[in-house]
mmCIF file of C-alpha atoms and ligand atoms in Angstrom:
data_model
loop_
_atom_site.group_PDB
_atom_site.id
_atom_site.type_symbol
_atom_site.label_atom_id
_atom_site.label_comp_id
_atom_site.label_asym_id
_atom_site.label_seq_id
_atom_site.Cartn_x
_atom_site.Cartn_y
_atom_site.Cartn_z
ATOM 1 C CA MET A 9 108.475 176.525 -103.242
ATOM 2 C CA GLN A 10 108.899 180.276 -102.796
ATOM 3 C CA THR A 11 106.535 181.633 -100.201
ATOM 4 C CA ARG A 12 105.222 185.026 -99.178
ATOM 5 C CA THR A 13 103.779 186.039 -95.855
ATOM 6 C CA LEU A 14 100.054 186.521 -95.923
ATOM 7 C CA GLY A 15 99.037 189.673 -94.116
ATOM 8 C CA ARG A 16 101.042 191.118 -91.256
ATOM 9 C CA HIS A 17 101.429 187.928 -89.255
ATOM 10 C CA GLY A 18 101.345 185.112 -91.786
ATOM 11 C CA PRO A 19 101.077 182.235 -92.393
ATOM 12 C CA ASP A 20 103.481 181.878 -95.291
ATOM 13 C CA VAL A 21 101.797 180.565 -98.436
ATOM 14 C CA SER A 22 103.139 179.817 -101.907
ATOM 15 C CA ALA A 23 103.928 183.039 -103.782
ATOM 16 C CA LEU A 24 101.978 181.663 -106.726
ATOM 17 C CA GLY A 25 98.642 180.088 -105.911
ATOM 18 C CA LEU A 26 96.332 178.199 -108.229
ATOM 19 C CA GLY A 27 93.178 179.935 -109.430
ATOM 20 C CA CYS A 28 90.588 177.187 -109.766
ATOM 21 C CA MET A 29 87.692 179.221 -111.226
ATOM 22 C CA GLY A 30 88.244 178.360 -114.887
ATOM 23 C CA MET A 31 88.108 174.650 -114.077
ATOM 24 C CA SER A 32 84.356 174.932 -113.504
ATOM 25 C CA ALA A 33 83.149 178.183 -115.019
ATOM 26 C CA PHE A 34 83.481 180.984 -117.569
ATOM 27 C CA TYR A 35 86.438 179.732 -119.635
ATOM 28 C CA GLY A 36 85.242 176.966 -121.912
ATOM 29 C CA PRO A 37 84.525 173.272 -121.411
ATOM 30 C CA ARG A 38 85.175 171.476 -118.144
ATOM 31 C CA ASP A 39 87.618 168.621 -117.796
ATOM 32 C CA ASP A 40 87.253 167.597 -114.172
ATOM 33 C CA ALA A 41 89.733 164.711 -114.438
ATOM 34 C CA GLU A 42 92.524 166.982 -115.705
ATOM 35 C CA SER A 43 91.517 169.708 -113.242
ATOM 36 C CA LEU A 44 91.763 167.298 -110.297
ATOM 37 C CA ALA A 45 95.111 166.088 -111.595
ATOM 38 C CA THR A 46 96.240 169.710 -111.872
ATOM 39 C CA ILE A 47 95.302 170.484 -108.264
ATOM 40 C CA HIS A 48 97.076 167.305 -107.099
ATOM 41 C CA HIS A 49 100.132 168.171 -109.161
ATOM 42 C CA ALA A 50 100.130 171.671 -107.658
ATOM 43 C CA LEU A 51 100.100 170.253 -104.128
ATOM 44 C CA ASP A 52 102.821 167.749 -105.081
ATOM 45 C CA ARG A 53 104.976 170.665 -106.225
ATOM 46 C CA GLY A 54 104.476 172.511 -102.937
ATOM 47 C CA LEU A 55 101.934 175.074 -104.102
ATOM 48 C CA THR A 56 99.610 175.599 -101.149
ATOM 49 C CA LEU A 57 97.215 178.441 -102.016
ATOM 50 C CA LEU A 58 94.065 177.245 -103.813
ATOM 51 C CA ASP A 59 91.554 179.917 -104.801
ATOM 52 C CA THR A 60 87.850 179.260 -105.333
ATOM 53 C CA ALA A 61 84.452 180.889 -104.634
ATOM 54 C CA ASP A 62 80.889 179.784 -104.096
ATOM 55 C CA MET A 63 79.744 181.540 -107.290
ATOM 56 C CA TYR A 64 82.134 179.599 -109.578
ATOM 57 C CA GLY A 65 79.863 177.062 -111.195
ATOM 58 C CA PRO A 66 77.974 178.136 -109.068
ATOM 59 C CA TYR A 67 79.072 175.721 -106.347
ATOM 60 C CA LEU A 68 80.745 173.202 -108.676
ATOM 61 C CA ASN A 69 84.194 174.647 -108.189
ATOM 62 C CA GLU A 70 84.104 174.410 -104.403
ATOM 63 C CA GLU A 71 82.916 170.818 -104.753
ATOM 64 C CA LEU A 72 85.782 170.078 -107.137
ATOM 65 C CA VAL A 73 88.361 171.640 -104.815
ATOM 66 C CA GLY A 74 86.815 169.737 -101.896
ATOM 67 C CA LYS A 75 87.214 166.481 -103.794
ATOM 68 C CA ALA A 76 90.791 167.328 -104.730
ATOM 69 C CA ILE A 77 91.897 167.923 -101.148
ATOM 70 C CA GLU A 78 90.292 164.790 -99.692
ATOM 71 C CA GLY A 79 93.067 163.180 -97.650
ATOM 72 C CA ARG A 80 95.425 166.118 -98.385
ATOM 73 C CA ARG A 81 93.879 168.868 -96.265
ATOM 74 C CA ALA A 82 97.100 169.684 -94.437
ATOM 75 C CA GLN A 83 98.945 170.516 -97.671
ATOM 76 C CA ALA A 84 96.388 173.042 -98.891
ATOM 77 C CA PHE A 85 95.553 176.599 -97.895
ATOM 78 C CA ILE A 86 91.964 177.086 -98.994
ATOM 79 C CA ALA A 87 90.690 180.516 -99.983
ATOM 80 C CA THR A 88 87.045 180.913 -100.906
ATOM 81 C CA LYS A 89 84.567 183.776 -101.250
ATOM 82 C CA PHE A 90 80.956 184.736 -100.667
ATOM 83 C CA GLY A 91 78.861 187.706 -101.661
ATOM 84 C CA ILE A 92 78.203 187.577 -105.412
ATOM 85 C CA VAL A 93 74.739 186.112 -105.819
ATOM 86 C CA ARG A 94 73.810 184.250 -109.003
ATOM 87 C CA ASP A 95 70.299 183.827 -110.357
ATOM 88 C CA PRO A 96 69.684 180.300 -111.724
ATOM 89 C CA ALA A 97 66.994 181.698 -114.035
ATOM 90 C CA ASN A 98 69.359 184.278 -115.511
ATOM 91 C CA PRO A 99 72.980 183.045 -115.590
ATOM 92 C CA GLN A 100 74.377 186.449 -116.618
ATOM 93 C CA ALA A 101 72.747 188.349 -113.734
ATOM 94 C CA ARG A 102 74.715 189.192 -110.585
ATOM 95 C CA GLY A 103 73.626 190.475 -107.183
ATOM 96 C CA VAL A 104 75.671 191.336 -104.102
ATOM 97 C CA ASN A 105 74.826 190.379 -100.531
ATOM 98 C CA GLY A 106 76.885 191.375 -97.489
ATOM 99 C CA ARG A 107 74.215 190.982 -94.829
ATOM 100 C CA PRO A 108 75.354 189.173 -91.663
ATOM 101 C CA GLU A 109 72.823 186.335 -91.957
ATOM 102 C CA TYR A 110 73.926 185.743 -95.553
ATOM 103 C CA VAL A 111 77.596 185.704 -94.480
ATOM 104 C CA ARG A 112 76.874 183.009 -91.879
ATOM 105 C CA ALA A 113 74.761 180.844 -94.183
ATOM 106 C CA SER A 114 77.274 181.145 -97.050
ATOM 107 C CA CYS A 115 80.149 180.077 -94.825
ATOM 108 C CA ASP A 116 78.330 176.981 -93.598
ATOM 109 C CA ALA A 117 77.434 176.032 -97.171
ATOM 110 C CA SER A 118 81.023 176.528 -98.392
ATOM 111 C CA LEU A 119 82.441 174.441 -95.536
ATOM 112 C CA LYS A 120 80.079 171.640 -96.477
ATOM 113 C CA ARG A 121 80.884 171.737 -100.189
ATOM 114 C CA LEU A 122 84.614 171.879 -99.491
ATOM 115 C CA GLY A 123 84.327 169.087 -96.905
ATOM 116 C CA ILE A 124 86.477 170.952 -94.387
ATOM 117 C CA GLU A 125 86.036 172.291 -90.870
ATOM 118 C CA THR A 126 87.787 175.622 -91.318
ATOM 119 C CA ILE A 127 88.265 177.907 -94.321
ATOM 120 C CA ASP A 128 91.831 179.255 -94.294
ATOM 121 C CA LEU A 129 90.991 182.572 -95.983
ATOM 122 C CA TYR A 130 87.425 183.815 -96.399
ATOM 123 C CA TYR A 131 86.871 186.762 -98.738
ATOM 124 C CA GLN A 132 83.917 189.022 -99.279
ATOM 125 C CA HIS A 133 83.816 188.772 -103.086
ATOM 126 C CA ARG A 134 82.300 192.205 -103.698
ATOM 127 C CA VAL A 135 81.470 194.965 -101.252
ATOM 128 C CA ASP A 136 77.713 195.367 -100.758
ATOM 129 C CA PRO A 137 76.904 199.075 -101.195
ATOM 130 C CA ASN A 138 73.754 198.618 -99.097
ATOM 131 C CA VAL A 139 75.453 197.135 -96.033
ATOM 132 C CA PRO A 140 78.135 199.027 -94.081
ATOM 133 C CA ILE A 141 81.443 197.169 -94.361
ATOM 134 C CA GLU A 142 81.653 197.153 -90.552
ATOM 135 C CA GLU A 143 78.528 194.972 -90.393
ATOM 136 C CA THR A 144 79.749 192.485 -92.967
ATOM 137 C CA VAL A 145 83.236 192.224 -91.502
ATOM 138 C CA GLY A 146 81.722 192.036 -88.020
ATOM 139 C CA ALA A 147 79.865 188.905 -89.125
ATOM 140 C CA MET A 148 83.041 187.541 -90.728
ATOM 141 C CA ALA A 149 84.935 188.183 -87.480
ATOM 142 C CA GLU A 150 82.331 186.078 -85.637
ATOM 143 C CA LEU A 151 83.196 183.217 -87.988
ATOM 144 C CA VAL A 152 86.828 183.494 -86.921
ATOM 145 C CA LYS A 153 85.770 183.359 -83.274
ATOM 146 C CA ALA A 154 83.636 180.307 -84.003
ATOM 147 C CA GLY A 155 86.633 178.536 -85.587
ATOM 148 C CA LYS A 156 84.995 178.304 -89.020
ATOM 149 C CA VAL A 157 87.457 180.707 -90.680
ATOM 150 C CA ARG A 158 91.160 181.467 -90.015
ATOM 151 C CA HIS A 159 91.816 184.690 -91.938
ATOM 152 C CA LEU A 160 89.673 187.371 -93.549
ATOM 153 C CA GLY A 161 89.930 188.952 -96.984
ATOM 154 C CA LEU A 162 88.118 191.407 -99.238
ATOM 155 C CA SER A 163 87.973 191.467 -103.017
ATOM 156 C CA GLU A 164 87.775 194.558 -105.211
ATOM 157 C CA ALA A 165 87.404 196.780 -102.147
ATOM 158 C CA SER A 166 88.824 200.306 -102.209
ATOM 159 C CA GLY A 167 91.689 201.369 -99.956
ATOM 160 C CA THR A 168 89.221 203.376 -97.871
ATOM 161 C CA THR A 169 86.906 200.382 -97.419
ATOM 162 C CA LEU A 170 89.907 198.257 -96.491
ATOM 163 C CA GLU A 171 90.902 200.706 -93.765
ATOM 164 C CA ARG A 172 87.370 200.719 -92.343
ATOM 165 C CA ALA A 173 87.222 196.926 -92.405
ATOM 166 C CA TYR A 174 90.615 196.602 -90.738
ATOM 167 C CA LYS A 175 89.369 198.575 -87.745
ATOM 168 C CA VAL A 176 86.794 195.826 -87.126
ATOM 169 C CA HIS A 177 89.146 192.869 -87.615
ATOM 170 C CA PRO A 178 92.618 192.400 -89.181
ATOM 171 C CA ILE A 179 92.365 191.692 -92.892
ATOM 172 C CA ALA A 180 95.002 189.336 -94.297
ATOM 173 C CA ALA A 181 94.441 189.845 -98.010
ATOM 174 C CA LEU A 182 92.846 192.116 -100.571
ATOM 175 C CA GLN A 183 92.180 190.399 -103.876
ATOM 176 C CA SER A 184 92.016 192.460 -107.038
ATOM 177 C CA GLU A 185 92.629 192.123 -110.722
ATOM 178 C CA PHE A 186 96.268 193.089 -111.158
ATOM 179 C CA SER A 187 98.438 192.433 -114.178
ATOM 180 C CA LEU A 188 100.419 194.104 -116.925
ATOM 181 C CA TRP A 189 97.164 195.267 -118.479
ATOM 182 C CA THR A 190 95.277 196.070 -115.257
ATOM 183 C CA ARG A 191 97.406 198.246 -113.035
ATOM 184 C CA ASP A 192 94.533 199.850 -111.137
ATOM 185 C CA PRO A 193 95.772 198.807 -107.652
ATOM 186 C CA GLN A 194 98.866 200.972 -108.230
ATOM 187 C CA SER A 195 96.849 204.066 -109.081
ATOM 188 C CA ASN A 196 93.632 203.788 -107.055
ATOM 189 C CA GLY A 197 95.116 203.611 -103.554
ATOM 190 C CA MET A 198 94.647 199.865 -103.034
ATOM 191 C CA LEU A 199 98.307 198.927 -102.995
ATOM 192 C CA ASP A 200 99.164 201.914 -100.806
ATOM 193 C CA ALA A 201 96.498 200.909 -98.279
ATOM 194 C CA CYS A 202 97.771 197.312 -98.315
ATOM 195 C CA ARG A 203 101.309 198.483 -97.604
ATOM 196 C CA LYS A 204 100.180 200.802 -94.828
ATOM 197 C CA LEU A 205 98.146 198.128 -93.066
ATOM 198 C CA GLY A 206 100.306 195.074 -93.813
ATOM 199 C CA VAL A 207 97.694 193.410 -96.019
ATOM 200 C CA SER A 208 98.688 191.125 -98.898
ATOM 201 C CA LEU A 209 97.512 192.021 -102.380
ATOM 202 C CA VAL A 210 96.424 188.850 -104.159
ATOM 203 C CA ALA A 211 96.500 189.458 -107.911
ATOM 204 C CA TYR A 212 93.712 187.730 -109.784
ATOM 205 C CA SER A 213 93.662 187.241 -113.556
ATOM 206 C CA PRO A 214 97.438 187.900 -113.557
ATOM 207 C CA LEU A 215 97.617 186.465 -117.080
ATOM 208 C CA GLY A 216 94.918 188.819 -118.310
ATOM 209 C CA ARG A 217 92.437 185.911 -118.440
ATOM 210 C CA GLY A 218 94.910 184.135 -120.703
ATOM 211 C CA PHE A 219 95.459 186.992 -123.151
ATOM 212 C CA LEU A 220 98.921 187.956 -121.887
ATOM 213 C CA THR A 221 100.246 184.457 -122.610
ATOM 214 C CA GLY A 222 99.980 185.160 -126.333
ATOM 215 C CA ALA A 223 98.092 181.881 -126.822
ATOM 216 C CA ILE A 224 94.794 183.569 -127.692
ATOM 217 C CA ARG A 225 94.979 184.884 -131.244
ATOM 218 C CA SER A 226 91.323 185.448 -132.150
ATOM 219 C CA PRO A 227 87.979 185.813 -130.376
ATOM 220 C CA GLU A 228 87.011 182.782 -132.459
ATOM 221 C CA ASP A 229 89.400 180.752 -130.262
ATOM 222 C CA PHE A 230 86.685 180.860 -127.576
ATOM 223 C CA ASP A 231 83.702 178.554 -127.153
ATOM 224 C CA ALA A 232 80.308 180.139 -127.793
ATOM 225 C CA ASP A 233 79.564 180.528 -124.066
ATOM 226 C CA ASP A 234 83.059 181.608 -122.974
ATOM 227 C CA TYR A 235 82.736 184.680 -120.724
ATOM 228 C CA ARG A 236 85.578 186.439 -122.526
ATOM 229 C CA ARG A 237 83.430 186.881 -125.634
ATOM 230 C CA SER A 238 81.577 189.567 -123.666
ATOM 231 C CA ASN A 239 84.606 191.216 -122.041
ATOM 232 C CA PRO A 240 85.425 194.595 -123.664
ATOM 233 C CA ARG A 241 89.143 193.828 -124.003
ATOM 234 C CA PHE A 242 88.424 190.742 -126.067
ATOM 235 C CA ILE A 243 86.026 192.351 -128.518
ATOM 236 C CA GLY A 244 86.543 193.714 -132.044
ATOM 237 C CA ASP A 245 89.091 196.463 -132.454
ATOM 238 C CA ASN A 246 90.147 196.290 -128.791
ATOM 239 C CA PHE A 247 91.188 192.680 -129.305
ATOM 240 C CA LYS A 248 93.343 193.623 -132.292
ATOM 241 C CA ARG A 249 94.993 196.541 -130.501
ATOM 242 C CA ASN A 250 95.687 194.422 -127.416
ATOM 243 C CA LEU A 251 97.231 191.733 -129.583
ATOM 244 C CA LEU A 252 99.856 194.238 -130.744
ATOM 245 C CA LEU A 253 100.808 194.861 -127.100
ATOM 246 C CA VAL A 254 101.042 191.163 -126.355
ATOM 247 C CA ASP A 255 103.266 190.577 -129.343
ATOM 248 C CA LYS A 256 105.720 193.055 -127.817
ATOM 249 C CA ILE A 257 105.636 191.095 -124.559
ATOM 250 C CA LYS A 258 106.292 187.942 -126.545
ATOM 251 C CA ALA A 259 109.395 189.522 -128.033
ATOM 252 C CA LEU A 260 110.700 190.624 -124.607
ATOM 253 C CA ALA A 261 110.031 187.161 -123.198
ATOM 254 C CA ALA A 262 111.970 185.584 -126.056
ATOM 255 C CA ASP A 263 114.931 187.897 -125.279
ATOM 256 C CA LYS A 264 114.721 186.894 -121.622
ATOM 257 C CA GLY A 265 114.500 183.191 -122.471
ATOM 258 C CA CYS A 266 111.151 182.655 -120.796
ATOM 259 C CA SER A 267 107.556 182.331 -121.961
ATOM 260 C CA PRO A 268 105.200 185.340 -122.137
ATOM 261 C CA ALA A 269 103.123 183.794 -119.322
ATOM 262 C CA GLN A 270 106.229 183.584 -117.145
ATOM 263 C CA LEU A 271 107.171 187.174 -117.934
ATOM 264 C CA ALA A 272 103.642 188.375 -117.075
ATOM 265 C CA LEU A 273 103.673 186.523 -113.742
ATOM 266 C CA ALA A 274 107.212 187.588 -112.878
ATOM 267 C CA TRP A 275 106.141 191.189 -113.521
ATOM 268 C CA VAL A 276 103.288 190.861 -110.995
ATOM 269 C CA LEU A 277 105.533 189.300 -108.335
ATOM 270 C CA ALA A 278 108.147 192.018 -108.921
ATOM 271 C CA GLN A 279 105.669 194.730 -107.862
ATOM 272 C CA GLY A 280 106.376 194.170 -104.169
ATOM 273 C CA PRO A 281 106.854 191.558 -101.453
ATOM 274 C CA GLU A 282 103.223 191.967 -100.389
ATOM 275 C CA VAL A 283 101.948 190.837 -103.797
ATOM 276 C CA LEU A 284 100.939 187.229 -104.519
ATOM 277 C CA ALA A 285 99.412 185.944 -107.754
ATOM 278 C CA ILE A 286 96.866 183.226 -108.446
ATOM 279 C CA PRO A 287 97.091 182.294 -112.136
ATOM 280 C CA GLY A 288 94.386 179.918 -113.271
ATOM 281 C CA THR A 289 94.776 176.811 -115.378
ATOM 282 C CA LYS A 290 93.081 173.463 -115.651
ATOM 283 C CA ARG A 291 96.155 171.821 -117.194
ATOM 284 C CA ARG A 292 99.212 170.338 -115.499
ATOM 285 C CA SER A 293 101.554 171.397 -118.304
ATOM 286 C CA ARG A 294 100.567 175.039 -117.949
ATOM 287 C CA LEU A 295 100.826 174.857 -114.181
ATOM 288 C CA ASP A 296 104.446 173.761 -114.571
ATOM 289 C CA GLU A 297 105.092 176.541 -117.059
ATOM 290 C CA ASN A 298 103.544 179.119 -114.742
ATOM 291 C CA LEU A 299 105.510 177.943 -111.702
ATOM 292 C CA GLY A 300 108.610 178.505 -113.821
ATOM 293 C CA ALA A 301 107.908 182.229 -113.373
ATOM 294 C CA LEU A 302 109.290 181.899 -109.856
ATOM 295 C CA ASP A 303 112.746 181.504 -111.415
ATOM 296 C CA VAL A 304 112.418 184.620 -113.577
ATOM 297 C CA GLN A 305 113.914 187.683 -111.902
ATOM 298 C CA LEU A 306 113.295 191.061 -113.500
ATOM 299 C CA GLY A 307 115.730 193.890 -112.846
ATOM 300 C CA ALA A 308 114.946 197.599 -112.943
ATOM 301 C CA SER A 309 116.016 197.984 -116.579
ATOM 302 C CA GLU A 310 113.900 195.012 -117.636
ATOM 303 C CA LEU A 311 110.866 196.381 -115.793
ATOM 304 C CA ALA A 312 111.450 199.712 -117.529
ATOM 305 C CA ALA A 313 111.685 197.966 -120.906
ATOM 306 C CA ILE A 314 108.338 196.276 -120.212
ATOM 307 C CA ASP A 315 106.799 199.625 -119.267
ATOM 308 C CA ALA A 316 108.162 201.172 -122.458
ATOM 309 C CA VAL A 317 106.338 198.698 -124.711
ATOM 310 C CA PHE A 318 103.333 198.109 -122.444
ATOM 311 C CA PRO A 319 102.751 201.267 -120.373
ATOM 312 C CA PRO A 320 100.090 201.499 -117.644
ATOM 313 C CA ASP A 321 96.645 202.121 -119.204
ATOM 314 C CA ALA A 322 97.837 200.861 -122.578
ATOM 315 C CA ALA A 323 95.179 198.165 -122.819
ATOM 316 C CA ALA A 324 92.239 198.909 -125.090
ATOM 317 C CA GLY A 325 88.858 198.474 -123.409
ATOM 318 C CA GLU A 326 87.616 198.353 -119.830
ATOM 319 C CA ARG A 327 88.484 195.256 -117.815
ATOM 320 C CA TYR A 328 84.794 194.500 -117.244
ATOM 321 C CA ALA A 329 81.585 195.341 -119.072
ATOM 322 C CA ALA A 330 79.597 198.111 -117.381
ATOM 323 C CA ALA A 331 77.343 195.921 -115.201
ATOM 324 C CA MET A 332 80.304 194.109 -113.607
ATOM 325 C CA MET A 333 82.477 197.242 -113.447
ATOM 326 C CA HIS A 334 79.709 198.801 -111.431
ATOM 327 C CA MET A 335 80.246 196.165 -108.705
ATOM 328 C CA VAL A 336 83.879 197.191 -108.170
ATOM 329 C CA ASN A 337 84.245 199.332 -105.037
ATOM 330 C CA VAL A 338 86.460 202.291 -106.003
HETATM 331 N N1 LIG B 429 88.041 188.026 -106.948
HETATM 332 C C1 LIG B 429 87.545 188.052 -108.157
HETATM 333 O O1 LIG B 429 86.591 188.769 -108.441
HETATM 334 C C2 LIG B 429 88.139 187.160 -109.219
HETATM 335 C C3 LIG B 429 87.826 187.382 -110.577
HETATM 336 C C4 LIG B 429 88.411 186.553 -111.528
HETATM 337 C C5 LIG B 429 89.271 185.535 -111.131
HETATM 338 N N2 LIG B 429 89.548 185.333 -109.809
HETATM 339 C C6 LIG B 429 90.454 184.256 -109.360
HETATM 340 O O2 LIG B 429 91.700 184.422 -109.998
HETATM 341 C C7 LIG B 429 92.088 183.224 -110.657
HETATM 342 C C8 LIG B 429 92.938 183.537 -111.867
HETATM 343 O O3 LIG B 429 92.289 184.420 -112.743
HETATM 344 P P1 LIG B 429 91.710 183.979 -114.166
HETATM 345 O O4 LIG B 429 91.575 182.502 -114.198
HETATM 346 O O5 LIG B 429 90.540 184.844 -114.402
HETATM 347 O O6 LIG B 429 92.786 184.492 -115.210
HETATM 348 P P2 LIG B 429 94.322 184.221 -115.524
HETATM 349 O O7 LIG B 429 94.946 183.462 -114.437
HETATM 350 O O8 LIG B 429 94.859 185.534 -115.892
HETATM 351 O O9 LIG B 429 94.221 183.338 -116.867
HETATM 352 C C9 LIG B 429 93.599 182.101 -116.908
HETATM 353 C C10 LIG B 429 93.490 181.672 -118.363
HETATM 354 O O10 LIG B 429 94.797 181.575 -118.924
HETATM 355 C C11 LIG B 429 95.011 180.287 -119.489
HETATM 356 N N3 LIG B 429 96.404 179.943 -119.160
HETATM 357 C C12 LIG B 429 96.933 179.739 -117.933
HETATM 358 N N4 LIG B 429 98.255 179.503 -118.016
HETATM 359 C C13 LIG B 429 98.567 179.550 -119.320
HETATM 360 C C14 LIG B 429 99.787 179.394 -120.048
HETATM 361 N N5 LIG B 429 100.931 179.165 -119.415
HETATM 362 N N6 LIG B 429 99.738 179.510 -121.410
HETATM 363 C C15 LIG B 429 98.574 179.768 -122.064
HETATM 364 N N7 LIG B 429 97.395 179.937 -121.420
HETATM 365 C C16 LIG B 429 97.390 179.830 -120.057
HETATM 366 C C17 LIG B 429 93.998 179.378 -118.853
HETATM 367 O O11 LIG B 429 93.587 178.377 -119.731
HETATM 368 P P3 LIG B 429 93.672 176.792 -119.354
HETATM 369 O O12 LIG B 429 92.859 176.605 -118.120
HETATM 370 O O13 LIG B 429 93.082 176.149 -120.552
HETATM 371 O O14 LIG B 429 95.124 176.517 -119.154
HETATM 372 C C18 LIG B 429 92.828 180.339 -118.557
HETATM 373 O O15 LIG B 429 91.985 180.429 -119.677
HETATM 374 C C19 LIG B 429 90.747 182.552 -110.965
HETATM 375 O O16 LIG B 429 90.921 181.173 -111.218
HETATM 376 C C20 LIG B 429 89.956 182.864 -109.732
HETATM 377 O O17 LIG B 429 90.262 181.930 -108.713
HETATM 378 C C21 LIG B 429 88.993 186.147 -108.854
#
């Protein structure tokens, strides 16, 4: 398994992790048996980095990951997150909480659900605009001291926030959406800040929530409660325009002799040695396909050819609807 060093001092983790979110939330019906088999298959293949969060489900995904790693703790590197607060009475609503007492309580609850003694990488899921980052990261640093957490991460934090956080405690990873159709980290200072500080950039939704694989041909492909039905890039005219871009990626992938999913993942990994990606799937067959991206090397002319047909900012529609976009710290 190809590995990349997490943060300045490691450890080394698999260059491609497994995003577990869709197994329990947002992307259609659950199939826990196949999801568990997929996590086991990932570990069998040497993939170590498993990504979850307390708000996926909520809670169900951490429980699923906890079940999957029973008896296999040593093979897994567990990343989870706190800070996005769900309201059981209103499933669409989202709050953010970065207060120290919430950090401590969330960590204890995640440890319990995961059935482990230490979280390998603990992220703040979204920066709380009402709590200085120093206070939140200060509380996270206490968790490291207490042995409950090994490494710290932030998600969707700006480069400036990252620098402030790093002064309180080293940050191993910054997680952000990053893919062919979401290149924000390259233009908003995130990737630069990561490089300066020696922080890994963990690319989430590297397959564009499935769109970049070319497998999604119509919004009608989604279940009625699939989150993507409300995402601007998957709606109406935007969907149609984005499909034209994906068809060009399909053609380039065919020339290269790989699948569009593999091309999309290889593109992310080609953006720099500090970049890791965590594609999500609940199916073993797709996991195998996605790991095949590790064998796809893209040279400068191929990267330029991709840019020519799918330039930065080419995607139609924002990557989140306004309420969620508002929670991104830029
Ligand atoms: N920090 C954050 O705020 C944040 C936000 C979103 C996600 N994440 C993390 O990032 C992970 C990955 O992101 P994501 O799941 O949103 O998006 P993604 O990895 O870009 O795409 C996942 C979707 O693509 C499909 N898929 C995967 N491989 C495929 C293939 N080879 N061919 C066709 N379809 C394929 C999956 O369907 P099947 O499952 O049916 O295969 C799923 O619907 C999540 O699981 C989560 O852990 C973090």
